[in-house]
Coordinates of C-alpha atoms in Angstrom, one line a residue:
G1 CA 10.5 4.1 6.9
Y2 CA 7.4 4.2 4.9
C3 CA 3.8 3.5 6.0
L4 CA 1.0 2.9 3.5
W5 CA -2.4 3.4 5.1
L6 CA -5.2 2.0 3.0
G7 CA -8.6 3.3 3.8
S8 CA -12.0 1.7 3.2
D9 CA -15.1 2.9 1.5
Q10 CA -16.3 3.9 4.9
D11 CA -13.2 6.0 5.7
R12 CA -11.4 7.1 2.5
S13 CA -8.1 8.0 4.1
T14 CA -5.5 6.3 1.9
R15 CA -2.1 7.9 2.4
L16 CA 1.6 7.3 2.2
L17 CA 3.8 8.4 5.0
R18 CA 7.6 8.6 5.4
S19 CA 9.0 8.9 8.9
N20 CA 5.5 9.9 10.2
L21 CA 5.1 12.7 7.6
E22 CA 2.5 12.5 4.9
V23 CA 4.1 12.5 1.4
M24 CA 1.0 11.5 -0.6
Q25 CA -2.8 11.5 -0.1
A26 CA -5.1 9.5 -2.3
P27 CA -8.8 9.6 -1.2
D28 CA -9.9 8.0 -4.4
I29 CA -8.0 4.8 -3.6
F30 CA -9.7 2.6 -1.0
L31 CA -10.6 -0.9 -0.2
K32 CA -14.3 -2.0 -0.4
R33 CA -15.7 -3.7 2.6
H34 CA -16.9 -7.3 2.3
Q35 CA -15.0 -7.7 -1.0
W36 CA -11.6 -9.5 -1.4
T37 CA -8.9 -7.3 -2.9
H38 CA -5.5 -8.4 -4.1
V39 CA -3.0 -5.8 -2.8
R40 CA 0.5 -5.6 -4.3
V41 CA 3.2 -3.1 -3.2
E42 CA 6.4 -2.9 -5.2
K43 CA 9.6 -1.2 -4.3
I44 CA 11.8 -0.8 -7.4
D45 CA 14.9 1.4 -7.1
K46 CA 13.6 4.8 -5.8
S47 CA 9.9 4.1 -6.5
I48 CA 6.9 2.6 -4.7
H49 CA 4.0 1.2 -6.7
L50 CA 0.6 0.3 -5.4
Y51 CA -1.6 -2.2 -7.3
L52 CA -5.1 -3.2 -6.3
N53 CA -6.5 -6.2 -8.2
D54 CA -3.5 -5.9 -10.5
I55 CA -4.4 -2.3 -11.5
L56 CA -1.7 0.4 -10.8
Q57 CA -3.2 2.9 -8.4
F58 CA -0.2 5.1 -7.9
S59 CA 3.6 5.4 -8.2
Y60 CA 5.7 7.5 -5.8
I61 CA 9.3 8.4 -6.6
A62 CA 11.4 9.0 -3.5
H63 CA 14.1 11.6 -3.6
L64 CA 15.9 9.8 -0.8
P65 CA 17.0 6.2 -1.2
L66 CA 14.6 3.5 0.1
I67 CA 16.5 1.2 2.3
G68 CA 15.5 -1.6 4.7
T69 CA 14.1 -5.1 4.5
H70 CA 11.2 -5.0 6.9
V71 CA 7.5 -5.3 6.0
G72 CA 4.7 -5.1 8.5
L73 CA 0.9 -5.2 8.7
L74 CA -1.2 -3.1 11.1
S75 CA -4.9 -2.8 11.5
R76 CA -7.2 -0.3 13.2
D77 CA -9.8 -3.0 13.9
A78 CA -10.2 -6.8 13.8
D79 CA -13.0 -6.9 11.3
F80 CA -11.1 -8.3 8.4
E81 CA -9.7 -11.5 6.9
I82 CA -6.3 -11.9 5.3
E83 CA -5.1 -14.7 3.0
P84 CA -1.5 -15.8 3.1
I85 CA 1.0 -13.1 2.2
H86 CA 3.5 -13.8 -0.6
L87 CA 6.7 -11.8 -0.6
Y88 CA 9.2 -11.7 -3.5
V89 CA 12.6 -10.2 -2.8
G90 CA 15.0 -10.0 -5.7
S91 CA 15.8 -8.4 -9.0
L92 CA 13.4 -8.1 -11.9
N93 CA 16.4 -8.7 -14.2

């Protein structure tokens, strides 16, 4: 599967991994500490889109189909807060 690691302004290490292999690195994309950020990740057909505060940060087109229905959240530390997560599963048509 895919793993999106979002870094902070302290450790700018944002990257996208597939099956533990880095497929994209984006050090200019990061979360600011002590500031709420709306994070939206979309999977549409063969593409993954990342939005921060409703601004597109990157798009990644996969050459292999994206399959699966699981979403997870991991954290390196406990110094964060999270609001309720809203998931939408369905067609945009």
